[in-house]
Short mmCIF file of C-alpha atoms in Angstrom, two decimals:
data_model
loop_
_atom_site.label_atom_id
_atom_site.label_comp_id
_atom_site.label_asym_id
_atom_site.label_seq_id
_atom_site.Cartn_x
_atom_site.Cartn_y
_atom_site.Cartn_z
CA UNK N 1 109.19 79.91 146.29
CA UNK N 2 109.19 81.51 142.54
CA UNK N 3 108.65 85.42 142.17
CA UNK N 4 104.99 86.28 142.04
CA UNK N 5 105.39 88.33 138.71
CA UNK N 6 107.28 88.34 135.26
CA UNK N 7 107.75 91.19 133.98
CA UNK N 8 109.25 89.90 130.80
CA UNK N 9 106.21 90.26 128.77
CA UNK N 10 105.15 93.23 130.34
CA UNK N 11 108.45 95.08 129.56
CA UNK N 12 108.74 93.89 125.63
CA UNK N 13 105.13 95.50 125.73
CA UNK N 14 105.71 98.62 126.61
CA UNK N 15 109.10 99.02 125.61
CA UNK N 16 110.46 98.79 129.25
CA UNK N 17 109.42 102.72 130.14
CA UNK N 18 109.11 102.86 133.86
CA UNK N 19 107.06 105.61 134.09
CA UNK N 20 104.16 104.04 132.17
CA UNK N 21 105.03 100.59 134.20
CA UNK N 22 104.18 102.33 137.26
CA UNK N 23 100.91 103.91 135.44
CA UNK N 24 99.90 100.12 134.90
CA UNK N 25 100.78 98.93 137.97
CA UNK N 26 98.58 101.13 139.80
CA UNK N 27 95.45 100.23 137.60
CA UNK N 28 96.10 96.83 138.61
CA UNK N 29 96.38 97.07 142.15
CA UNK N 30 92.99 99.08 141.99
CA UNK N 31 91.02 96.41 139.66
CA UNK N 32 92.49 94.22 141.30
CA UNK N 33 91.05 95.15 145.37
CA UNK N 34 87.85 95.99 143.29
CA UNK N 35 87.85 92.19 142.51
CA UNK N 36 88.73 91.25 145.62
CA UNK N 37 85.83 93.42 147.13
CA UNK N 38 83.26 91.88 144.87
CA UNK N 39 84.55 88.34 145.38
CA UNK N 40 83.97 88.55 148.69
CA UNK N 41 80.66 89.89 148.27
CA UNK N 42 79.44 86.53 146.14
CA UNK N 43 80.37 84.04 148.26
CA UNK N 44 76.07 83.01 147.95
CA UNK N 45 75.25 80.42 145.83
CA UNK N 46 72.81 82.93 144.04
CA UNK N 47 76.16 84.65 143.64
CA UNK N 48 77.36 82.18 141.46
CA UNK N 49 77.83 83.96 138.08
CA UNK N 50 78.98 87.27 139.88
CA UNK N 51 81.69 85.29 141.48
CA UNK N 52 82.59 83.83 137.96
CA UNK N 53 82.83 87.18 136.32
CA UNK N 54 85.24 88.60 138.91
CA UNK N 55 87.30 85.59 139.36
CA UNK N 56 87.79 85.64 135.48
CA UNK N 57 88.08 89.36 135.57
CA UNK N 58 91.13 89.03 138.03
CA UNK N 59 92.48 85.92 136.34
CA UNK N 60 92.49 87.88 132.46
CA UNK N 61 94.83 91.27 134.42
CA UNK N 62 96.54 88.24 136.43
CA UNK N 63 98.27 86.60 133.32
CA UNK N 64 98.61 90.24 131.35
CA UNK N 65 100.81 91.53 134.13
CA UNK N 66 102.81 88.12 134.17
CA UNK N 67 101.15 87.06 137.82
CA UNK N 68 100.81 83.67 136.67
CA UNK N 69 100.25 82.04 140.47
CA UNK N 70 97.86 84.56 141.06
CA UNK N 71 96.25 83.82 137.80
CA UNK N 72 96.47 80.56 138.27
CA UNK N 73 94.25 80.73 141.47
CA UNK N 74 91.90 83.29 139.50
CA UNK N 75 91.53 80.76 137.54
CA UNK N 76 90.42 77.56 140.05
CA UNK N 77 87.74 80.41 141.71
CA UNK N 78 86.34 81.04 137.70
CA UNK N 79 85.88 77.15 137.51
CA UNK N 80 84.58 76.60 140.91
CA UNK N 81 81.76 79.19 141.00
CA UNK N 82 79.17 76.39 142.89
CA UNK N 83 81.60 75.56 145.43
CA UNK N 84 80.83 75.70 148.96
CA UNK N 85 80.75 78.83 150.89
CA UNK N 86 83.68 77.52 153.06
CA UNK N 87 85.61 76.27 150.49
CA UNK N 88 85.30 79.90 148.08
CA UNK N 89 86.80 81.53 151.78
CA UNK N 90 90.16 79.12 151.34
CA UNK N 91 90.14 80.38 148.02
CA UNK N 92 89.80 83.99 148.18
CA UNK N 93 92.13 83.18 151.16
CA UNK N 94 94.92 82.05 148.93
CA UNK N 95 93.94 84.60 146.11
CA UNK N 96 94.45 87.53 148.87
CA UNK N 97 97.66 86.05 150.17
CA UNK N 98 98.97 85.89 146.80
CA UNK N 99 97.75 89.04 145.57
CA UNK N 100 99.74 90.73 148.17
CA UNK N 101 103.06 88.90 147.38
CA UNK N 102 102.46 90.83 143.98
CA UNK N 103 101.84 94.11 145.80
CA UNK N 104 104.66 93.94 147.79
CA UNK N 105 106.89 92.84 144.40
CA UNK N 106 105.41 96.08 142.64
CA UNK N 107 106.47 98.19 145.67
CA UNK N 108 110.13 96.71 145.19
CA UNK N 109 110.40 97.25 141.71
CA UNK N 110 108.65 100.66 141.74
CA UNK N 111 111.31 101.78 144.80
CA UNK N 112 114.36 100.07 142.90
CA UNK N 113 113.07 102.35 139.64
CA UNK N 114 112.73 105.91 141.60
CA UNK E 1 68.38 114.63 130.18
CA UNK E 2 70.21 111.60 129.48
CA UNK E 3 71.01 110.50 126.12
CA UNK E 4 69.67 107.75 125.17
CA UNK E 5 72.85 105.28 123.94
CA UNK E 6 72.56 103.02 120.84
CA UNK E 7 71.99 99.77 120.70
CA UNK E 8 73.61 97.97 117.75
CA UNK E 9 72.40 94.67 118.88
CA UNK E 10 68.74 94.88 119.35
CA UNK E 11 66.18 92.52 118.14
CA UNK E 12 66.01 94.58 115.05
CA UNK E 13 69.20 94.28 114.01
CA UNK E 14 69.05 92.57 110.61
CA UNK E 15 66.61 95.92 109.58
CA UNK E 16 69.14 98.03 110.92
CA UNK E 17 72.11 96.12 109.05
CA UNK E 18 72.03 98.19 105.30
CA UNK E 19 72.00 101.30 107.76
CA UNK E 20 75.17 100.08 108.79
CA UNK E 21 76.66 99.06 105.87
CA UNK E 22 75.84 102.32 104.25
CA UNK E 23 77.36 104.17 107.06
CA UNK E 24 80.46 102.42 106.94
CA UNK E 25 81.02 102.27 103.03
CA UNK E 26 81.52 106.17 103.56
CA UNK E 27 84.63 105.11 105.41
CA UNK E 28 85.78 102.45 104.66
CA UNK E 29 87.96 104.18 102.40
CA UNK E 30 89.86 105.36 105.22
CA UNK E 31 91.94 102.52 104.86
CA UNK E 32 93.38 103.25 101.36
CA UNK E 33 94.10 107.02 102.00
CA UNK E 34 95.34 106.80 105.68
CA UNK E 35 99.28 106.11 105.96
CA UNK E 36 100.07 103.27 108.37
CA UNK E 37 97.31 101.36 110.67
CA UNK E 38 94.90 102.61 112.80
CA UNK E 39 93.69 99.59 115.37
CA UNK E 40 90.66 99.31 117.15
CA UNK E 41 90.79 97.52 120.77
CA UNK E 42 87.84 96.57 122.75
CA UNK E 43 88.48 95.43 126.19
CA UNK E 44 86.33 95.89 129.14
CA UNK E 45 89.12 95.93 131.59
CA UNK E 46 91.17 99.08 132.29
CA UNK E 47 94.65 97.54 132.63
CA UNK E 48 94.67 95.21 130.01
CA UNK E 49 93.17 97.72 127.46
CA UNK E 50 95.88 99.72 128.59
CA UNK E 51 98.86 97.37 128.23
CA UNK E 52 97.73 97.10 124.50
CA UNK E 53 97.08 100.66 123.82
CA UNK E 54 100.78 101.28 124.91
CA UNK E 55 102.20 98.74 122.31
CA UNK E 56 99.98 100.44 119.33
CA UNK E 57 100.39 104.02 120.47
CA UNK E 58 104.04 103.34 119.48
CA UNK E 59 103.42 102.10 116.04
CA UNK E 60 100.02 103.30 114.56
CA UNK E 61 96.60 105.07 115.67
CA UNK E 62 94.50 103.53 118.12
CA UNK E 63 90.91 103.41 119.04
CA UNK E 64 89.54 102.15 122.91
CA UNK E 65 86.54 100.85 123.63
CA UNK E 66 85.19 99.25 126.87
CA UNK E 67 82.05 97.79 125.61
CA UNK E 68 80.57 96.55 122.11
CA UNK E 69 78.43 99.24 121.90
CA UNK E 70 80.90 101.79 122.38
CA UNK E 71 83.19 99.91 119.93
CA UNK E 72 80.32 99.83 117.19
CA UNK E 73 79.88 104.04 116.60
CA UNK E 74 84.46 103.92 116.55
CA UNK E 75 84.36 101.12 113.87
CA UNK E 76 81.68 102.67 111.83
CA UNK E 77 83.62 106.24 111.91
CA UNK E 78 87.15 104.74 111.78
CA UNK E 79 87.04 102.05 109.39
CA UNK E 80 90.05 100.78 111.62
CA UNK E 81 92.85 98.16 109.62
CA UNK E 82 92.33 95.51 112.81
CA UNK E 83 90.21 94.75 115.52
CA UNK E 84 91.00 93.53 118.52
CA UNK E 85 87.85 91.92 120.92
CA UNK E 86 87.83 90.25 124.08
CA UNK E 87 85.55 87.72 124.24
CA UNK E 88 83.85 88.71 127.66
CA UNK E 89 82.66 91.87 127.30
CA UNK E 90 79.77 93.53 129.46
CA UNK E 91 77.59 93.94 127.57
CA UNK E 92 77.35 91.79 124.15
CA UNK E 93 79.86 88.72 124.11
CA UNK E 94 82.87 89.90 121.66
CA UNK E 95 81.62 87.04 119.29
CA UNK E 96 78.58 89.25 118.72
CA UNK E 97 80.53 92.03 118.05
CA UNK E 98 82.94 90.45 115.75
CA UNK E 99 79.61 89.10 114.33
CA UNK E 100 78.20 92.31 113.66
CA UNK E 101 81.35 93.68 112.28
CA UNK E 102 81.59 90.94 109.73
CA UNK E 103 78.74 91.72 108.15
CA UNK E 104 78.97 95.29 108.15
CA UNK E 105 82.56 94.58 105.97
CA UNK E 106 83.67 91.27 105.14
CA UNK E 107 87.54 92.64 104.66
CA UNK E 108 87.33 93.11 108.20
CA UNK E 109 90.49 91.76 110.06
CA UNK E 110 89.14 91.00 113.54
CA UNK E 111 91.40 89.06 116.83
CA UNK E 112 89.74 87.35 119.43
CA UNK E 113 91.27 88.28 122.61
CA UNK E 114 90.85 85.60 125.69
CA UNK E 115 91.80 84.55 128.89
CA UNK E 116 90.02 81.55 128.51
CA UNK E 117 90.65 79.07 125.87
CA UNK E 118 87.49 76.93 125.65
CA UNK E 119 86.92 74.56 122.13
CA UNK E 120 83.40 76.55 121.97
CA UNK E 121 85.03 79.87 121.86
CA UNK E 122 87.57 78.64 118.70
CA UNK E 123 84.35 76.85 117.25
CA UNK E 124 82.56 80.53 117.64
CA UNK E 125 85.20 82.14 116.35
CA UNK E 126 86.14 79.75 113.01
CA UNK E 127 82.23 80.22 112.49
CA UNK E 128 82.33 83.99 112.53
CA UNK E 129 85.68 83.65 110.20
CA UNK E 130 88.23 85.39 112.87
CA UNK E 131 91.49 86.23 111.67
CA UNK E 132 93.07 85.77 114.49
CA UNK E 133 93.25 84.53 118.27
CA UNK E 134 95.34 85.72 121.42
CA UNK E 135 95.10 83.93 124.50
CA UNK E 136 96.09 85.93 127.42
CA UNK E 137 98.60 86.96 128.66
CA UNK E 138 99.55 89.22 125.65
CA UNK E 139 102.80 89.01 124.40
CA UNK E 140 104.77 90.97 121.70
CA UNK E 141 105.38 88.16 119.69
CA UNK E 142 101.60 86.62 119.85
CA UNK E 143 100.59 90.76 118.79
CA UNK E 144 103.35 90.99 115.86
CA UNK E 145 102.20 87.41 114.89
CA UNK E 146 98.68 89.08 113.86
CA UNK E 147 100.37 92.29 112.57
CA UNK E 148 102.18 89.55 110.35
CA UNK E 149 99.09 87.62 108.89
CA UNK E 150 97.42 91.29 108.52
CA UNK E 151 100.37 92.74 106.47
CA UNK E 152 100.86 89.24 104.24
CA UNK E 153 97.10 89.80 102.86
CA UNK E 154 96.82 93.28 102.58
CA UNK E 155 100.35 94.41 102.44
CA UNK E 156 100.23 97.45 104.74
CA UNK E 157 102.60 99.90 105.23
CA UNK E 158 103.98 99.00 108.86
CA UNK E 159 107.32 99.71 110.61
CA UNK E 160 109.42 96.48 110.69
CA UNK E 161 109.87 94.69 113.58
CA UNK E 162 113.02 96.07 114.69
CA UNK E 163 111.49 99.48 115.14
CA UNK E 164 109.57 98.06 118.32
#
C-alpha cells in the first residue's frame, strides 16, 4: 500500500521548516473533521450541493498537503453528490478510513521531528 | 451595532464601477514606488491560504483574504503586483472577482487557483483575460512559473530563484 501523503511539495513550499509544517498540519486535521462532520450531515438528497461543497472543500486541502488517495476519494464524493444515501455512507466510509491513515502519518512525522 | 459590510458585487455594480476606478488610480501607483512585490491571495480555506502565504512571506508582501468581498477593500488599498483567486469562493465565484478586478485596472495580473479543472472554468477564465492558472495541489514550480510570466512583462524586481 503507498504512503497516504507526499510531502515533497509541501516541503519545497515552505522551505522544509518543521515548525510551520506542524502549524499546517494541525489546520488540516481541523478542516479536515469539520468536513467530515458536515459530510455526514448531507447525506439527504436536498443535501446535495452541501455535500458537493465539502467534498470539494476536502478534496482542494487533500491535494495541497500531497494526500492524493484521500483527494482522490474527495474527489469521487464532489462528482457523486445525487448518489444514494447508502452508497455516500461507503464513501465517507473510505474517505474516513483514509483520512486517518493521514492522521496517523502526520503523528509519525511530527514525533520523528520533536 | 453591526457594521454593515460592502458589497462590491451588487446589482448596481456598473454605477459603482468609476467609484472604483477612482479609488484605485490613487494607488495604483503603489506599484512603481514599492520595492519588490506585494501579492494578494484569496482563498476561502484556512490551510491552503496558509501554505501560500508561507511561500510569499519569504519573498515579498502579502495580502489574505477569505472571501471576494474582503479581497475587494485589500486590492483597492494595495494595488497588489499579482492576484491570486480560487475559483470557489463563498461568496462571489473567483471569476467574478477577477471580473471585477479587471475592470477596475486592466494591468492587473490575476491567477486562477483550482482544484477542479473543468473546460468551463479555462473558457471563464480566457474570457476574463487571466494571466495565469494553478491547478491544485500547489507546487513551487507551478507558483515560480507565474512569478516568471509576471516578471517577463513587467520586469519586476524579484529575488532569483535560487534565493527560495
Amino acid at each position: 500500500m503507498s504512503a497516504p501523503v507526499n510531502l515533497t511539495n509541501l516541503r519545497e513550499i515552505t522551505g522544509g521548516d518543521r515548525d510551520i509544517e506542524q502549524e499546517l498540519f494541525a489546520m488540516f486535521i481541523t478542516t479536515a473533521e469539520d468536513c467530515l462532520q458536515q459530510l455526514a450531515a448531507s447525506y439527504a438528497p436536498e443535501h446535495a450541493e452541501t455535500w458537493r461543497k465539502h467534498a470539494h472543500a476536502f478534496k482542494g486541502i487533500s491535494y495541497n498537503l500531497g494526500a492524493e488517495p484521500l483527494g482522490d476519494l474527495c474527489k469521487d464524493a464532489q462528482n457523486k453528490p445525487d448518489d444514494a444515501v447508502a452508497d455516500k455512507k461507503t464513501l465517507l466510509s473510505a474517505i474516513q478510513n483514509e483520512f486517518g491513515r493521514v492522521q496517523n502519518f502526520l503523528r509519525e512525522v511530527g514525533a520523528a521531528a520533536s | 451595532m453591526e457594521q454593515e459590510k460592502t458589497s462590491y458585487f451588487s446589482n448596481d455594480m456598473a454605477e459603482k464601477l468609476p467609484e472604483l476606478i477612482g479609488q484605485f488610480n490613487q494607488t495604483r501607483q503603489l506599484r512603481r514606488i514599492r520595492k519588490g512585490l506585494h501579492v494578494l491571495i484569496v482563498e476561502d480555506q484556512v490551510f491552503s491560504r496558509r501554505l501560500l502565504q508561507e511561500f510569499f512571506w519569504r519573498i515579498c508582501t502579502v495580502d489574505a483574504a477569505a472571501t471576494a468581498n474582503e479581497a475587494m477593500p485589500m486590492y483597492l488599498g494595495n494595488a497588489p503586483n499579482i492576484a491570486f483567486l480560487d475559483i470557489d469562493l463563498p461568496d462571489e465565484s473567483g471569476h467574478q472577482l477577477a471580473r471585477l478586478i479587471k475592470q477596475i485596472d486592466p494591468e492587473a495580473f490575476v491567477v486562477m487557483v483550482t482544484a477542479n479543472h473543468t473546460a468551463e472554468d479555462v473558457e471563464k477564465a480566457r474570457s476574463n483575460h487571466i494571466d495565469g492558472y494553478i491547478v491544485k495541489p500547489f507546487s513551487k514550480l507551478k507558483i515560480m512559473t507565474c512569478l516568471d510570466k509576471y516578471k517577463s512583462l513587467h520586469g519586476a524586481n524579484m529575488p532569483a530563484r535560487g534565493k527560495l
